[in-house]
Short mmCIF file of N, CA and C and ligand atoms in Angstrom, two decimals:
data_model
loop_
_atom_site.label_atom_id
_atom_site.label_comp_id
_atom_site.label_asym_id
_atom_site.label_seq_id
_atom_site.Cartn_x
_atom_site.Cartn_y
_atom_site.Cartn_z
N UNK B 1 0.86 -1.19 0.00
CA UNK B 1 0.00 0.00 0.00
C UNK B 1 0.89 1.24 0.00
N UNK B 2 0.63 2.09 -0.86
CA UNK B 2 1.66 3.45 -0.97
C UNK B 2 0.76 4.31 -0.14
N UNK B 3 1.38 5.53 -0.04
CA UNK B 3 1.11 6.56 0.71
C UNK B 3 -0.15 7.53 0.48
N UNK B 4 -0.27 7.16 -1.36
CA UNK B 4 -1.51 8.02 -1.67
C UNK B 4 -2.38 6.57 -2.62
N UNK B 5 -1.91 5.50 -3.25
CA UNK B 5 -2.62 4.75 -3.90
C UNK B 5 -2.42 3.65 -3.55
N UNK B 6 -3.29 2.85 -3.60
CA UNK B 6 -3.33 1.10 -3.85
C UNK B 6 -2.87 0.15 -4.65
N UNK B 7 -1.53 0.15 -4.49
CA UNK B 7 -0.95 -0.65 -6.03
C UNK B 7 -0.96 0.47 -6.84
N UNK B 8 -0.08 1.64 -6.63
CA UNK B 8 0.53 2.56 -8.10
C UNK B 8 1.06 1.81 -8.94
N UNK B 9 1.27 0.91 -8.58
CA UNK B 9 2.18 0.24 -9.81
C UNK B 9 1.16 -0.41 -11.07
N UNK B 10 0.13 -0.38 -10.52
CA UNK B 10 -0.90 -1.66 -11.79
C UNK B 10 -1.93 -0.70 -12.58
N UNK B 11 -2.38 -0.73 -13.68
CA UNK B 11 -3.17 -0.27 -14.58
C UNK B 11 -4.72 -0.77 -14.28
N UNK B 12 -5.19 -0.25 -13.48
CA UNK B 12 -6.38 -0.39 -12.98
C UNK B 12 -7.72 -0.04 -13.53
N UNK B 13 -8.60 0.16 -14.23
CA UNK B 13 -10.13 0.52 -14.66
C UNK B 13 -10.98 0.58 -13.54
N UNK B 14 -10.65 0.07 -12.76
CA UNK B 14 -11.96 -0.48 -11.97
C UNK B 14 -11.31 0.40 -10.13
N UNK B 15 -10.87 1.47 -10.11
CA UNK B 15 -10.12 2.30 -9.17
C UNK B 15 -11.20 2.99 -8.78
N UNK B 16 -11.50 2.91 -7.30
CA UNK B 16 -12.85 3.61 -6.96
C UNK B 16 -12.68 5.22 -7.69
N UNK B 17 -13.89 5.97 -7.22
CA UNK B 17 -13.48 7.41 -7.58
C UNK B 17 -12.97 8.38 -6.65
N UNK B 18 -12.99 7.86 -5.43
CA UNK B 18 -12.86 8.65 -4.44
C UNK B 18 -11.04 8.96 -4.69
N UNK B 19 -10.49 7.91 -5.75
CA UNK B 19 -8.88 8.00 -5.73
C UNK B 19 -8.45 8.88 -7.63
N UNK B 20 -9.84 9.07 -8.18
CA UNK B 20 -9.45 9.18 -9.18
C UNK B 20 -8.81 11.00 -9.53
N UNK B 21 -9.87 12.00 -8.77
CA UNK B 21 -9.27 12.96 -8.66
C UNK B 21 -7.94 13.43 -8.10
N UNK B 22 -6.91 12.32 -7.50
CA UNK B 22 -6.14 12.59 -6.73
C UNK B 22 -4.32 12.33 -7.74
N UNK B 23 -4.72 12.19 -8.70
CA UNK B 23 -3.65 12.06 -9.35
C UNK B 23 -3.39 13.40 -9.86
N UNK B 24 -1.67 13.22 -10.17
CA UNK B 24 -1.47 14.35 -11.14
C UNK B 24 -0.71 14.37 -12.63
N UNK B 25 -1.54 13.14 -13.05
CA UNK B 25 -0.45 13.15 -14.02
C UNK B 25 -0.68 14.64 -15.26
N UNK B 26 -1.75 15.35 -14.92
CA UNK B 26 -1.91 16.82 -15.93
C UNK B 26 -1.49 17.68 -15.18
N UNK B 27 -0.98 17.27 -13.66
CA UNK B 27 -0.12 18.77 -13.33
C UNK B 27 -1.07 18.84 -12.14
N UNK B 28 -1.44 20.35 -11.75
CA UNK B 28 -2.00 20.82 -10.58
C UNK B 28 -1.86 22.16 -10.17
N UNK B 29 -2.59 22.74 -9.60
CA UNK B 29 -2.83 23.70 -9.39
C UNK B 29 -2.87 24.77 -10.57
N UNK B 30 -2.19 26.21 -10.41
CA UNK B 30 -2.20 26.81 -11.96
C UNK B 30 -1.77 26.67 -12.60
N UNK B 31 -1.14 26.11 -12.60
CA UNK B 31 -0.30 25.20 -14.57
C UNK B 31 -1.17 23.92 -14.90
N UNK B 32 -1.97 23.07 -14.33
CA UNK B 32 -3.06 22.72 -14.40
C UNK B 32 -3.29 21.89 -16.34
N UNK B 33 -3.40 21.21 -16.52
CA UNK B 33 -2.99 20.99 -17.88
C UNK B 33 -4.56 20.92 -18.78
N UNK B 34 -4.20 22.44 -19.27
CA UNK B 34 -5.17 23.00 -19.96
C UNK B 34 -5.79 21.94 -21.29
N UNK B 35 -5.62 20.95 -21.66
CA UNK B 35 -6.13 19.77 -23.01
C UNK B 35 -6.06 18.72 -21.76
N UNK B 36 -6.35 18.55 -20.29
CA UNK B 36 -7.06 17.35 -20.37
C UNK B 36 -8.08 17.09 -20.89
N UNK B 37 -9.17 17.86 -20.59
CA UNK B 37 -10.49 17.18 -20.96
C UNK B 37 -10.48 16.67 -22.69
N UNK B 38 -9.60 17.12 -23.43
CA UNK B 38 -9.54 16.61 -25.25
C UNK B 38 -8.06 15.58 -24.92
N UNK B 39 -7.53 15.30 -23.83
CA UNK B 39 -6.76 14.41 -23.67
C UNK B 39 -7.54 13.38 -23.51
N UNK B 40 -8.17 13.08 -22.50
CA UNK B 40 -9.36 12.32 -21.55
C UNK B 40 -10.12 11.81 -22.83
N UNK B 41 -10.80 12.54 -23.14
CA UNK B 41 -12.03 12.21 -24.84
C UNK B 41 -11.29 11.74 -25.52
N UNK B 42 -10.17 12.02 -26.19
CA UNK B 42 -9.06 11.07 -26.76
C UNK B 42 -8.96 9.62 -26.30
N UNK B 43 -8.91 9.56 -25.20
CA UNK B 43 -8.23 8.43 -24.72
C UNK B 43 -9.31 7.38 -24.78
N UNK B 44 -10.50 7.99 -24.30
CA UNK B 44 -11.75 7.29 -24.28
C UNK B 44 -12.20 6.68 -25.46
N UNK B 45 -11.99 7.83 -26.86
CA UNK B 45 -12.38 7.23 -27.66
C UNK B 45 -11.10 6.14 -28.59
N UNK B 46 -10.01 6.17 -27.95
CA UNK B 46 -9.37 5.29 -28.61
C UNK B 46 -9.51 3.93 -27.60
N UNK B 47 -9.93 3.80 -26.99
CA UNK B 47 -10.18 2.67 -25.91
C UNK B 47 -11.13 1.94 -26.21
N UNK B 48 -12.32 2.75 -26.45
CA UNK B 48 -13.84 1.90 -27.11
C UNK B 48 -13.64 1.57 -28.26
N UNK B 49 -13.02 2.09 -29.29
CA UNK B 49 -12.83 2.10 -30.69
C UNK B 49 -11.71 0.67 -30.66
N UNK B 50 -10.69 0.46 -29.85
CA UNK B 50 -10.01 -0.63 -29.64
C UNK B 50 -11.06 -1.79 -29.35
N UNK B 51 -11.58 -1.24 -28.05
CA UNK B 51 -12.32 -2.84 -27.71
C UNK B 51 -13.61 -3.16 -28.55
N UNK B 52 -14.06 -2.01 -29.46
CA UNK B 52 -15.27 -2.93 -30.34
C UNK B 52 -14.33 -3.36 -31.11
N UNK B 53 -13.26 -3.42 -31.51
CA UNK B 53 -12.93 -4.19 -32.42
C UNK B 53 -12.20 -5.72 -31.92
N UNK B 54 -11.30 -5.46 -31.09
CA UNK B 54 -10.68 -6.38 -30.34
C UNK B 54 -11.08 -6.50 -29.12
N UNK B 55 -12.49 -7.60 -28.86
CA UNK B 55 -12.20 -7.21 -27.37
C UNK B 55 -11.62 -7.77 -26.21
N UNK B 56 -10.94 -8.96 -27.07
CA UNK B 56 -10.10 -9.66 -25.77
C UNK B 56 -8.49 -9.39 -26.02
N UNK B 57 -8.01 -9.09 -25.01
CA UNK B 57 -6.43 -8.68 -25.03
C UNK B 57 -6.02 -9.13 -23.82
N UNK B 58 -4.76 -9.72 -24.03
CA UNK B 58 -3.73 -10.77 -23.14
C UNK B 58 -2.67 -9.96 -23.17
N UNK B 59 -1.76 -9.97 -22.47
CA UNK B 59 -0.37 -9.57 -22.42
C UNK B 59 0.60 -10.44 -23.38
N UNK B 60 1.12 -10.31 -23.99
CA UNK B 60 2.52 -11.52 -24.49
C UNK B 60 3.73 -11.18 -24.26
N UNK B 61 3.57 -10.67 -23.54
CA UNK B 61 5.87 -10.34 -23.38
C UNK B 61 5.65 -9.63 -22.12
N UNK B 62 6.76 -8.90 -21.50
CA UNK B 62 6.65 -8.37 -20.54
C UNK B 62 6.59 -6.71 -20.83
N UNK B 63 6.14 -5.87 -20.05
CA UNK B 63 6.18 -4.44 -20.43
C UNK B 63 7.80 -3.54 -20.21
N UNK B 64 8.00 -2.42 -20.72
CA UNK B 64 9.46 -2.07 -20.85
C UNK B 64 9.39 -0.45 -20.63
N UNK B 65 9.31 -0.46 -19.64
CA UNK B 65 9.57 1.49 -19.57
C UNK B 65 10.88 2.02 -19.72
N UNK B 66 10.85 3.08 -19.62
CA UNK B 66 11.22 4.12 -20.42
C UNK B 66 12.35 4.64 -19.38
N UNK B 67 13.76 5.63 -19.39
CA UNK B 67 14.44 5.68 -18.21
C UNK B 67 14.18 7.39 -17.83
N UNK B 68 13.26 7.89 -18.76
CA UNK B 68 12.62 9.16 -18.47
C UNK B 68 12.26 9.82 -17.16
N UNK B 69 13.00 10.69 -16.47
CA UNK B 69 12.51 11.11 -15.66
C UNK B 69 11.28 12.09 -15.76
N UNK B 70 11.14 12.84 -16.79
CA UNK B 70 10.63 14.09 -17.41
C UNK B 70 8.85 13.15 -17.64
N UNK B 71 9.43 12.37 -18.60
CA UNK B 71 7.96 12.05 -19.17
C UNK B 71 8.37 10.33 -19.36
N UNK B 72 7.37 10.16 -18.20
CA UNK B 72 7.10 8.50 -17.37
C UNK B 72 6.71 7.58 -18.54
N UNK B 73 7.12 6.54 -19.04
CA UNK B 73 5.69 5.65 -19.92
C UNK B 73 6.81 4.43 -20.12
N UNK B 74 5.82 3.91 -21.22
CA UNK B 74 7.01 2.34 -21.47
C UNK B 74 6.89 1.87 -23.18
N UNK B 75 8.02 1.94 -23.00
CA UNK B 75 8.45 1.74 -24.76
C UNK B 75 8.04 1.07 -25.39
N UNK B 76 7.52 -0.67 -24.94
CA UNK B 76 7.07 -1.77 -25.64
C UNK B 76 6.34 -2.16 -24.62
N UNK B 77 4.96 -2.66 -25.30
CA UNK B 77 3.77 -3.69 -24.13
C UNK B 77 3.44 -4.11 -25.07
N UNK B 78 3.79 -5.64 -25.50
CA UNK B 78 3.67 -6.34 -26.35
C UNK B 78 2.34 -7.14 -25.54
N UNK B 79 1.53 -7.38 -26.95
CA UNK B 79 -0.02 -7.58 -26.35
C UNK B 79 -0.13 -8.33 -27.64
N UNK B 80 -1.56 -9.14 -27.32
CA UNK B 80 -2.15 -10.35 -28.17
C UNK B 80 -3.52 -9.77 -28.34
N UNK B 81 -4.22 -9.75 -29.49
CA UNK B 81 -5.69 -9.20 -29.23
C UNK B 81 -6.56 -9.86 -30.05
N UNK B 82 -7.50 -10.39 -29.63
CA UNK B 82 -8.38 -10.79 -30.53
C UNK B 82 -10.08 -10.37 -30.63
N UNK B 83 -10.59 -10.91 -31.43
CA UNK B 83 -12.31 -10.33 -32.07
C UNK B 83 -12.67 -11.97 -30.76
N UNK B 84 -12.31 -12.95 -30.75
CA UNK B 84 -12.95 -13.86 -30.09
C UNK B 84 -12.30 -14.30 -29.24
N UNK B 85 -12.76 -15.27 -28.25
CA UNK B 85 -12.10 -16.01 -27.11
C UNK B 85 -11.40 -16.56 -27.38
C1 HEM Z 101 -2.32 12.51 -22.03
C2 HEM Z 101 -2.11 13.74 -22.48
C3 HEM Z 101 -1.53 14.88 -21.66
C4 HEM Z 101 -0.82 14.86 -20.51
C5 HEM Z 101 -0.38 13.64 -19.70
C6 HEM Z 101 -0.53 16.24 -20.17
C7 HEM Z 101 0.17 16.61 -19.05
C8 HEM Z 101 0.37 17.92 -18.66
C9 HEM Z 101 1.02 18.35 -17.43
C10 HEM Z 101 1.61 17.42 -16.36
C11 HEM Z 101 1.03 19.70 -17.41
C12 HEM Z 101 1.57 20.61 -16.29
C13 HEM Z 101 2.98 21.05 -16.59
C14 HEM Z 101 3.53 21.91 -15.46
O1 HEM Z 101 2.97 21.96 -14.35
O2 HEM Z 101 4.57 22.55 -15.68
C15 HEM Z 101 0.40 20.15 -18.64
C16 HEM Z 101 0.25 21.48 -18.99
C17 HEM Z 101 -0.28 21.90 -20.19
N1 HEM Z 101 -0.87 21.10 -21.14
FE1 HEM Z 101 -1.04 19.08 -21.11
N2 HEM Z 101 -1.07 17.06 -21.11
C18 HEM Z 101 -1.70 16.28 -22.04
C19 HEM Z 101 -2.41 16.71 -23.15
C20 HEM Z 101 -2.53 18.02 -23.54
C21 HEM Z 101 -3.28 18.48 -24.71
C22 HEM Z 101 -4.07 17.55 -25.64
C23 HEM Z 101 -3.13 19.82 -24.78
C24 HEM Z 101 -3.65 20.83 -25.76
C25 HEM Z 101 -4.52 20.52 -26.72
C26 HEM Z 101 -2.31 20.22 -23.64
C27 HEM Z 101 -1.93 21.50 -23.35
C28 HEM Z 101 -1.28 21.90 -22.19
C29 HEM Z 101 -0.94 23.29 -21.88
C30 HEM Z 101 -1.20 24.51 -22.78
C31 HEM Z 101 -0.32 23.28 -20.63
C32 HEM Z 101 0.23 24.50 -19.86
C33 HEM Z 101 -0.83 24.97 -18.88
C34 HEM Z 101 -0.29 26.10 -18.01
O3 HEM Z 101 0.93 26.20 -17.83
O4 HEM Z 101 -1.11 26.86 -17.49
N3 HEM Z 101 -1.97 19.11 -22.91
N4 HEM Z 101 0.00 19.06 -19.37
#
């Protein structure tokens, strides 16, 4: 258990809401990152647009971040996806 989240480490959907306002990955306070909300709608619609097409997805390799201090993410998440079970 971390100090502000439950497992920071895992990619969660299902994260109550009471934890969802508490991140910062758009910043905070007045610098505040003015294109979340067309970040957010972005993201959303590339997510639904993924899963009507594919909607089952497995992991196949392991994931590989990045040594970025500046800007966090991971280079390769090699994934399996399919239309059926
Ligand atoms: C997933 C996508 C994005 C992430 C993670 C992100 C993240 C951030 C963060 C962390 C900041 C604060 C920087 C600071 O405090 O110095 C910021 C600021 C800003 N972002 Fe984003 N951003 C995203 C998308 C966008 C988009 C789509 C736009 C514009 C269409 C945008 C425009 C800006 C601008 C103009 C600022 C400066 C706001 C200010 O200083 O008052 N960002 N963003």
């Amino acid at each position: 258990m971390s100090s502000v989240f439950d497992s920071p480490d895992e990619f969660r959907l299902d994260r109550p809401r009471s934890e969802l306002g508490r991140h910062v990955a758009f910043g905070w306070g007045i610098h505040f990152c003015i294109g979340a909300p067309l970040a957010r709608l972005e993201t959303r619609v590339v997510i639904e647009a993924v899963l009507e097409r594919w909607p089952y997805i497995e992991f196949a390799g392991d994931a590989v971040r990045n040594d970025s201090f500046v800007l966090h993410g991971l280079t390769h998440l090699p994934l399996t996806v399919r239309r059926q079970p």
